[in-house]
Amino acid sequence: MNEEKQVRAVCEKFGLKGEYRNYEIVNSGHINTTYRVYYFRDGEVKDYILQRVNTYVFKNPVDVMDNISTVTEYIRAKIKQKQATAKRNVLHYSKTPEEQYYTFTEDGGFWRCCRFIDDSVCFMTTDSLDVIEESGKAFGEFQMYLSDFPVKELNIVIPHFHNTIRRYDALREAVKMNEAGRLAEVEQDVENYRTVEEIATKPYRLQREGVLPLRVTHNDTKLSNVLFDAATHEHLSVIDLDTVMPGLVAFDFGDAIRICASTGEEDEKDLDKVALDIEKYEAFARGFVPCVKDQLNQAEKDTLALGAVAMTVECGVRFLTDYLNGDKYFKIHYPDQNLVRARCHFVLAQDMIRRLDEMQAIVNKYCEGEKEN
Ligand code: GN1
Ligand code: MG
């Protein structure tokens, strides 16, 4: 079946009303295949986000949708306590006539559909400190909405997702197997990552020792996972809830920093361009920290900046592992993209390690915010 036919057939399975107009591919994610589909109904265009979930990555996609539906309902109810409608502030997934949040296609595809939030935009990168601060608020509020959510109700959709120790083990395994025959080319990169293993695995070790508590976290807090109002650039909603699971607040903070506070792209080839932008870092902290600080223990506050090191290294290790394994996990748009990503993350992490005290001082400032006033 050609792509458009399949897209239309899936829309029909969700019983979307109105007249189908057209569709486009959305290329920003590394995991799922995403389409924006335009319908015409009641004199206006209605658009939807249709996704084919990557079942190589999400082995139990029904569990993913269970998590997403419970979490979005929970947040919707909270938002409605303070405002009339939550329409633009939380995702709304469509159900099929059989009352399911997903449908299958004959080729084994697992699909879901949600309304596109009206007049919203997202950014892959930005130089606007206001946008970055807004993204910090978006993830901070998300954290707050779920602070009393019963953690045990969540399915663990990817076991050991942010277990940095296991991510290093997977890299060692990939080195041993050398499946794609690329080891000779990356020996220096593997060695580089070894030099930062100790510091990068520290937050995970603190979690294991019970010093850092598990909370309900988003676990994939990149800038492009926030929607903003197209005109004002105020934050509307966080998206991509696939990996909402128990996790560390430091990791939600840190994974966002990895993207929004880097001077380069996630796959910047010119490594001289890659560094931590401390102003952007501060902008995110200014949005995020005040939302969460009252619920964090001292150890959590003290390790937020370290979370950025951990997430940058962990993500780099994952890119390098995938490169060695033959690019099976992350989507790539050119042959050595995973290697480029891995190298760029190492340079960024090194800069963060150099500036860790400065980074943590900024967090401390926003943790103490109220005392200053
Ligand atoms: C993936 O789906 P996407 O592109 O938002 C990945 C994240 C990585 C990120 C790197 C389920 O996120 O963990 O940090 O790429 N998601 C999964 O950009 O592995
Ligand atoms: Mg994701």
Short mmCIF file of C-alpha atoms and ligand atoms in Angstrom, two decimals:
data_model
loop_
_atom_site.label_atom_id
_atom_site.label_comp_id
_atom_site.label_asym_id
_atom_site.label_seq_id
_atom_site.Cartn_x
_atom_site.Cartn_y
_atom_site.Cartn_z
CA MET A 1 0.00 0.00 0.00
CA ASN A 2 1.42 3.42 -0.78
CA GLU A 3 2.03 5.82 2.07
CA GLU A 4 -0.89 8.14 1.50
CA LYS A 5 -3.33 5.26 1.18
CA GLN A 6 -2.07 3.87 4.45
CA VAL A 7 -2.32 7.22 6.22
CA ARG A 8 -5.89 7.66 5.01
CA ALA A 9 -6.84 4.13 5.96
CA VAL A 10 -5.53 4.67 9.50
CA CYS A 11 -7.44 7.95 9.81
CA GLU A 12 -10.57 6.08 8.84
CA LYS A 13 -9.93 3.50 11.54
CA PHE A 14 -9.92 6.34 14.05
CA GLY A 15 -13.24 7.51 12.60
CA LEU A 16 -11.94 11.03 11.91
CA LYS A 17 -14.85 13.12 10.70
CA GLY A 18 -14.84 15.44 7.72
CA GLU A 19 -13.10 15.40 4.42
CA TYR A 20 -9.50 14.27 4.09
CA ARG A 21 -7.31 16.92 2.47
CA ASN A 22 -3.62 15.98 2.57
CA TYR A 23 -0.76 14.91 4.79
CA GLU A 24 2.89 15.68 5.39
CA ILE A 25 5.73 13.86 7.11
CA VAL A 26 7.10 15.39 10.30
CA ASN A 27 10.79 14.56 10.44
CA SER A 28 11.84 15.78 13.87
CA GLY A 29 11.74 12.62 16.03
CA HIS A 30 14.39 9.90 16.02
CA ILE A 31 12.07 7.01 16.88
CA ASN A 32 8.49 7.03 15.62
CA THR A 33 7.20 7.89 12.15
CA THR A 34 5.04 10.98 12.35
CA TYR A 35 2.53 12.52 9.94
CA ARG A 36 0.46 15.66 10.11
CA VAL A 37 -2.89 15.06 8.47
CA TYR A 38 -5.28 17.77 7.35
CA TYR A 39 -9.05 17.32 7.34
CA PHE A 40 -11.78 19.78 6.45
CA ARG A 41 -14.83 19.95 8.65
CA ASP A 42 -17.47 22.57 9.48
CA GLY A 43 -15.81 25.09 7.19
CA GLU A 44 -12.37 24.79 8.78
CA VAL A 45 -9.18 22.82 8.53
CA LYS A 46 -8.69 20.33 11.39
CA ASP A 47 -5.31 18.76 11.70
CA TYR A 48 -4.13 15.65 13.44
CA ILE A 49 -0.85 14.05 14.36
CA LEU A 50 -0.76 10.44 13.28
CA GLN A 51 2.09 8.26 14.47
CA ARG A 52 3.33 4.83 13.66
CA VAL A 53 4.98 3.77 16.90
CA ASN A 54 8.40 2.19 16.59
CA THR A 55 7.86 -1.30 17.95
CA TYR A 56 11.56 -2.17 17.78
CA VAL A 57 12.01 0.46 20.50
CA PHE A 58 8.64 0.07 22.26
CA LYS A 59 8.12 -3.66 22.55
CA ASN A 60 4.76 -3.23 24.31
CA PRO A 61 3.13 -0.26 22.59
CA VAL A 62 -0.21 -0.94 24.29
CA ASP A 63 1.53 -0.28 27.61
CA VAL A 64 2.85 2.98 26.18
CA MET A 65 -0.66 4.10 25.28
CA ASP A 66 -1.99 3.05 28.69
CA ASN A 67 0.57 5.30 30.35
CA ILE A 68 -0.15 8.16 28.00
CA SER A 69 -3.90 7.99 28.46
CA THR A 70 -3.73 7.85 32.26
CA VAL A 71 -1.17 10.62 32.49
CA THR A 72 -2.96 12.96 30.08
CA GLU A 73 -6.29 12.40 31.87
CA TYR A 74 -4.64 13.12 35.18
CA ILE A 75 -3.08 16.35 33.93
CA ARG A 76 -6.30 17.39 32.20
CA ALA A 77 -8.22 17.09 35.45
CA LYS A 78 -5.61 19.18 37.29
CA ILE A 79 -5.60 21.92 34.68
CA LYS A 80 -9.37 22.05 34.69
CA GLN A 81 -9.30 22.86 38.38
CA LYS A 82 -7.70 26.18 37.53
CA GLN A 83 -8.99 27.07 34.08
CA ALA A 84 -12.05 26.42 31.91
CA THR A 85 -10.42 24.25 29.29
CA ALA A 86 -7.27 22.20 29.03
CA LYS A 87 -7.61 21.92 25.27
CA ARG A 88 -4.32 23.58 24.38
CA ASN A 89 -2.39 22.47 27.46
CA VAL A 90 -2.41 18.71 27.25
CA LEU A 91 -2.52 16.23 24.40
CA HIS A 92 -5.81 14.64 23.49
CA TYR A 93 -5.57 11.23 21.84
CA SER A 94 -8.36 9.90 19.62
CA LYS A 95 -10.11 6.64 20.32
CA THR A 96 -11.25 4.19 17.68
CA PRO A 97 -14.93 3.19 17.57
CA GLU A 98 -13.77 0.17 19.63
CA GLU A 99 -12.71 2.63 22.38
CA GLN A 100 -9.02 2.02 21.93
CA TYR A 101 -6.27 4.61 21.72
CA TYR A 102 -4.52 2.67 18.97
CA THR A 103 -5.08 0.64 15.87
CA PHE A 104 -3.05 -1.81 13.82
CA THR A 105 -2.32 -2.09 10.13
CA GLU A 106 -1.86 -5.37 8.28
CA ASP A 107 1.89 -4.87 7.96
CA GLY A 108 2.16 -5.03 11.76
CA GLY A 109 2.05 -1.26 12.26
CA PHE A 110 0.86 0.16 15.58
CA TRP A 111 -0.75 3.57 15.15
CA ARG A 112 -2.12 6.37 17.29
CA CYS A 113 -3.69 9.70 16.57
CA CYS A 114 -4.06 12.98 18.42
CA ARG A 115 -5.49 16.39 17.62
CA PHE A 116 -2.87 18.92 16.61
CA ILE A 117 -2.99 21.73 19.17
CA ASP A 118 -4.35 24.84 17.41
CA ASP A 119 -1.92 27.63 16.60
CA SER A 120 1.05 25.89 18.16
CA VAL A 121 4.67 25.65 17.08
CA CYS A 122 7.71 23.77 18.25
CA PHE A 123 11.40 24.54 17.89
CA MET A 124 14.31 22.22 17.20
CA THR A 125 16.70 24.89 18.51
CA THR A 126 16.29 28.53 19.42
CA ASP A 127 18.32 31.57 20.34
CA SER A 128 15.43 33.07 22.28
CA LEU A 129 16.07 33.00 26.01
CA ASP A 130 12.35 33.60 26.57
CA VAL A 131 11.45 30.46 24.62
CA ILE A 132 14.01 28.45 26.58
CA GLU A 133 12.68 29.75 29.89
CA GLU A 134 9.15 28.86 28.75
CA SER A 135 10.30 25.34 27.92
CA GLY A 136 11.72 25.10 31.43
CA LYS A 137 8.34 26.08 32.83
CA ALA A 138 6.61 23.53 30.62
CA PHE A 139 8.69 20.63 31.95
CA GLY A 140 8.67 22.01 35.50
CA GLU A 141 4.88 22.24 35.49
CA PHE A 142 4.60 18.78 34.01
CA GLN A 143 6.65 17.53 36.92
CA MET A 144 4.39 19.37 39.36
CA TYR A 145 1.16 18.08 37.83
CA LEU A 146 2.42 14.54 38.29
CA SER A 147 4.06 15.00 41.68
CA ASP A 148 1.25 13.10 43.42
CA PHE A 149 0.55 10.65 40.60
CA PRO A 150 0.67 7.04 41.82
CA VAL A 151 4.01 5.92 40.35
CA LYS A 152 3.12 2.23 40.58
CA GLU A 153 0.33 2.65 38.04
CA LEU A 154 2.83 3.35 35.29
CA ASN A 155 4.09 0.62 33.01
CA ILE A 156 7.85 0.46 32.60
CA VAL A 157 7.85 0.76 28.82
CA ILE A 158 11.62 0.62 28.37
CA PRO A 159 13.33 -1.08 31.31
CA HIS A 160 16.53 0.61 32.52
CA PHE A 161 15.93 3.53 30.18
CA HIS A 162 18.14 6.04 32.01
CA ASN A 163 20.35 3.49 33.71
CA THR A 164 23.63 5.07 32.71
CA ILE A 165 25.63 2.09 33.98
CA ARG A 166 23.76 -0.26 31.66
CA ARG A 167 24.16 2.19 28.79
CA TYR A 168 27.93 1.87 29.26
CA ASP A 169 27.60 -1.91 29.46
CA ALA A 170 25.73 -1.83 26.15
CA LEU A 171 28.56 0.19 24.63
CA ARG A 172 31.10 -2.38 25.84
CA GLU A 173 28.99 -5.14 24.36
CA ALA A 174 28.77 -3.30 21.05
CA VAL A 175 32.55 -2.88 21.05
CA LYS A 176 32.94 -6.60 21.66
CA MET A 177 30.53 -7.61 18.91
CA ASN A 178 31.65 -4.96 16.43
CA GLU A 179 28.59 -5.90 14.40
CA ALA A 180 28.88 -3.25 11.71
CA GLY A 181 32.68 -3.51 11.50
CA ARG A 182 33.13 0.12 12.55
CA LEU A 183 35.23 -0.32 15.67
CA ALA A 184 38.60 0.73 14.25
CA GLU A 185 37.14 4.07 13.30
CA VAL A 186 35.74 4.84 16.75
CA GLU A 187 38.35 3.50 19.16
CA GLN A 188 39.29 7.01 20.26
CA ASP A 189 35.60 7.88 20.82
CA VAL A 190 35.10 4.81 22.98
CA GLU A 191 38.16 5.77 24.98
CA ASN A 192 36.92 9.37 25.33
CA TYR A 193 33.64 8.19 26.75
CA ARG A 194 35.46 5.91 29.20
CA THR A 195 37.15 8.94 30.72
CA VAL A 196 33.80 10.42 31.77
CA GLU A 197 32.11 7.21 32.91
CA GLU A 198 32.68 7.81 36.60
CA ILE A 199 31.11 11.26 36.70
CA ALA A 200 28.29 10.44 34.27
CA THR A 201 27.11 7.40 36.20
CA LYS A 202 27.07 9.23 39.53
CA PRO A 203 23.39 10.29 39.55
CA TYR A 204 22.30 6.76 38.70
CA ARG A 205 24.48 5.37 41.50
CA LEU A 206 22.96 7.89 43.93
CA GLN A 207 19.52 6.69 42.90
CA ARG A 208 20.53 3.09 43.51
CA GLU A 209 21.79 4.02 46.96
CA GLY A 210 18.44 5.66 47.72
CA VAL A 211 19.86 9.18 47.95
CA LEU A 212 17.97 10.38 44.88
CA PRO A 213 14.28 9.40 44.79
CA LEU A 214 12.38 8.19 41.74
CA ARG A 215 9.57 10.45 40.65
CA VAL A 216 7.26 10.47 37.67
CA THR A 217 9.35 12.09 34.98
CA HIS A 218 9.06 12.76 31.27
CA ASN A 219 12.46 11.29 30.36
CA ASP A 220 12.78 12.92 26.95
CA THR A 221 12.77 16.62 27.65
CA LYS A 222 14.25 18.03 24.49
CA LEU A 223 13.13 21.45 23.32
CA SER A 224 11.24 19.99 20.37
CA ASN A 225 9.01 18.16 22.84
CA VAL A 226 7.32 21.38 23.95
CA LEU A 227 4.57 23.18 22.07
CA PHE A 228 4.38 26.97 22.20
CA ASP A 229 1.71 29.42 21.19
CA ALA A 230 2.52 30.45 17.61
CA ALA A 231 2.03 34.15 18.31
CA THR A 232 3.23 34.72 21.89
CA HIS A 233 5.67 31.80 22.23
CA GLU A 234 4.27 30.99 25.66
CA HIS A 235 4.43 27.32 26.49
CA LEU A 236 1.30 25.30 25.89
CA SER A 237 1.99 21.63 26.44
CA VAL A 238 4.73 19.06 26.58
CA ILE A 239 4.46 16.31 23.99
CA ASP A 240 6.05 12.91 23.28
CA LEU A 241 4.90 11.18 26.43
CA ASP A 242 6.20 7.77 25.33
CA THR A 243 8.80 7.55 28.04
CA VAL A 244 6.88 8.92 31.02
CA MET A 245 8.13 6.58 33.73
CA PRO A 246 9.70 6.73 37.17
CA GLY A 247 12.95 8.65 36.86
CA LEU A 248 15.21 11.33 38.28
CA VAL A 249 14.32 15.01 38.19
CA ALA A 250 17.99 15.67 37.45
CA PHE A 251 17.59 13.70 34.25
CA ASP A 252 14.60 15.72 33.07
CA PHE A 253 16.52 18.89 33.81
CA GLY A 254 19.71 17.58 32.25
CA ASP A 255 18.26 16.11 29.08
CA ALA A 256 16.68 19.46 28.27
CA ILE A 257 19.99 21.26 28.82
CA ARG A 258 21.74 18.87 26.45
CA ILE A 259 19.71 20.34 23.60
CA CYS A 260 18.55 23.84 24.52
CA ALA A 261 21.82 25.07 26.05
CA SER A 262 24.23 23.76 23.45
CA THR A 263 25.76 26.25 21.05
CA GLY A 264 25.50 23.65 18.29
CA GLU A 265 22.96 21.28 16.83
CA GLU A 266 22.53 17.79 18.24
CA ASP A 267 24.68 16.62 15.31
CA GLU A 268 27.01 19.57 14.85
CA LYS A 269 29.93 18.46 12.67
CA ASP A 270 32.19 21.40 13.48
CA LEU A 271 33.17 20.53 17.01
CA ASP A 272 34.68 23.97 17.55
CA LYS A 273 31.14 25.26 17.51
CA VAL A 274 30.02 23.00 20.34
CA ALA A 275 29.97 24.33 23.90
CA LEU A 276 27.62 25.06 26.75
CA ASP A 277 25.80 28.37 26.38
CA ILE A 278 25.56 29.46 29.98
CA GLU A 279 22.92 32.11 29.30
CA LYS A 280 20.67 29.54 27.69
CA TYR A 281 21.38 27.19 30.56
CA GLU A 282 20.36 29.86 33.03
CA ALA A 283 17.20 30.62 31.05
CA PHE A 284 16.07 27.00 31.33
CA ALA A 285 16.93 26.88 35.03
CA ARG A 286 14.97 30.10 35.58
CA GLY A 287 11.88 28.44 34.11
CA PHE A 288 12.30 24.95 35.57
CA VAL A 289 13.78 25.25 39.05
CA PRO A 290 11.15 27.53 40.67
CA CYS A 291 8.40 25.08 39.58
CA VAL A 292 10.02 22.06 41.23
CA LYS A 293 12.26 23.28 44.03
CA ASP A 294 9.73 22.95 46.85
CA GLN A 295 9.28 19.26 46.26
CA LEU A 296 12.97 18.38 45.91
CA ASN A 297 15.23 17.11 48.64
CA GLN A 298 18.66 18.67 49.08
CA ALA A 299 20.45 15.89 47.21
CA GLU A 300 18.15 16.38 44.23
CA LYS A 301 18.80 20.11 44.18
CA ASP A 302 22.54 19.51 44.47
CA THR A 303 22.63 17.17 41.47
CA LEU A 304 20.54 19.04 38.89
CA ALA A 305 23.59 20.38 37.05
CA LEU A 306 25.26 16.97 37.26
CA GLY A 307 22.13 15.58 35.57
CA ALA A 308 23.07 17.58 32.47
CA VAL A 309 26.48 15.91 32.36
CA ALA A 310 24.89 12.49 32.88
CA MET A 311 22.26 12.93 30.17
CA THR A 312 24.68 14.39 27.65
CA VAL A 313 27.16 11.57 28.17
CA GLU A 314 24.46 8.89 28.29
CA CYS A 315 22.90 10.08 25.08
CA GLY A 316 26.32 10.23 23.42
CA VAL A 317 27.06 6.70 24.60
CA ARG A 318 23.74 5.55 23.11
CA PHE A 319 24.52 7.21 19.76
CA LEU A 320 27.98 5.61 19.70
CA THR A 321 26.55 2.22 20.62
CA ASP A 322 23.98 2.48 17.86
CA TYR A 323 26.68 3.46 15.37
CA LEU A 324 28.66 0.36 16.31
CA ASN A 325 25.55 -1.80 16.06
CA GLY A 326 24.76 -0.53 12.55
CA ASP A 327 22.19 2.24 13.25
CA LYS A 328 19.30 0.11 14.36
CA TYR A 329 17.76 2.32 17.02
CA PHE A 330 17.90 6.02 16.13
CA LYS A 331 16.72 7.27 12.76
CA ILE A 332 19.56 8.71 10.72
CA HIS A 333 19.41 11.10 7.79
CA TYR A 334 22.98 10.55 6.55
CA PRO A 335 25.37 7.61 7.01
CA ASP A 336 27.54 8.60 9.97
CA GLN A 337 25.00 10.78 11.77
CA ASN A 338 25.10 8.70 14.95
CA LEU A 339 28.88 9.09 15.12
CA VAL A 340 28.61 12.83 14.53
CA ARG A 341 26.01 13.02 17.31
CA ALA A 342 28.23 11.02 19.66
CA ARG A 343 31.29 13.21 19.03
CA CYS A 344 29.32 16.38 19.48
CA HIS A 345 27.87 15.14 22.77
CA PHE A 346 31.31 14.31 24.11
CA VAL A 347 32.59 17.83 23.45
CA LEU A 348 29.48 19.33 25.03
CA ALA A 349 29.79 17.08 28.09
CA GLN A 350 33.44 18.04 28.54
CA ASP A 351 32.51 21.69 28.57
CA MET A 352 29.76 21.01 31.12
CA ILE A 353 32.19 19.13 33.35
CA ARG A 354 34.56 22.09 33.21
CA ARG A 355 31.79 24.47 34.21
CA LEU A 356 29.89 22.25 36.62
CA ASP A 357 30.36 24.49 39.68
CA GLU A 358 29.13 27.50 37.78
CA MET A 359 26.14 25.53 36.51
CA GLN A 360 25.23 24.31 39.98
CA ALA A 361 25.59 27.83 41.42
CA ILE A 362 22.90 28.98 38.98
CA VAL A 363 20.60 26.19 40.13
CA ASN A 364 21.27 27.16 43.75
CA LYS A 365 20.37 30.74 43.01
CA TYR A 366 16.93 29.72 41.73
CA CYS A 367 16.44 27.25 44.55
CA GLU A 368 16.97 30.06 47.00
CA GLY A 369 14.88 32.48 44.94
CA GLU A 370 12.26 33.16 47.56
CA LYS A 371 14.77 34.10 50.23
CA GLU A 372 16.15 36.85 48.00
CA ASN A 373 12.78 38.59 47.74
C1 GN1 B 1 14.87 9.88 21.08
O1 GN1 B 1 11.80 10.23 20.05
P1 GN1 B 1 12.74 11.29 20.27
O2 GN1 B 1 13.42 11.71 19.04
O3 GN1 B 1 12.06 12.42 21.02
C2 GN1 B 1 15.09 8.97 22.29
C3 GN1 B 1 15.60 9.79 23.46
C4 GN1 B 1 16.88 10.48 23.07
C5 GN1 B 1 16.63 11.35 21.86
C6 GN1 B 1 17.89 11.99 21.36
C7 GN1 B 1 12.50 6.39 23.19
O4 GN1 B 1 13.86 10.78 21.33
O5 GN1 B 1 15.84 8.94 24.57
O6 GN1 B 1 17.36 11.28 24.12
O7 GN1 B 1 16.07 10.57 20.79
N1 GN1 B 1 13.84 8.29 22.64
C8 GN1 B 1 13.82 6.98 22.91
O8 GN1 B 1 17.57 13.11 20.62
O9 GN1 B 1 14.83 6.28 22.92
MG MG B 2 10.76 10.62 22.34
#
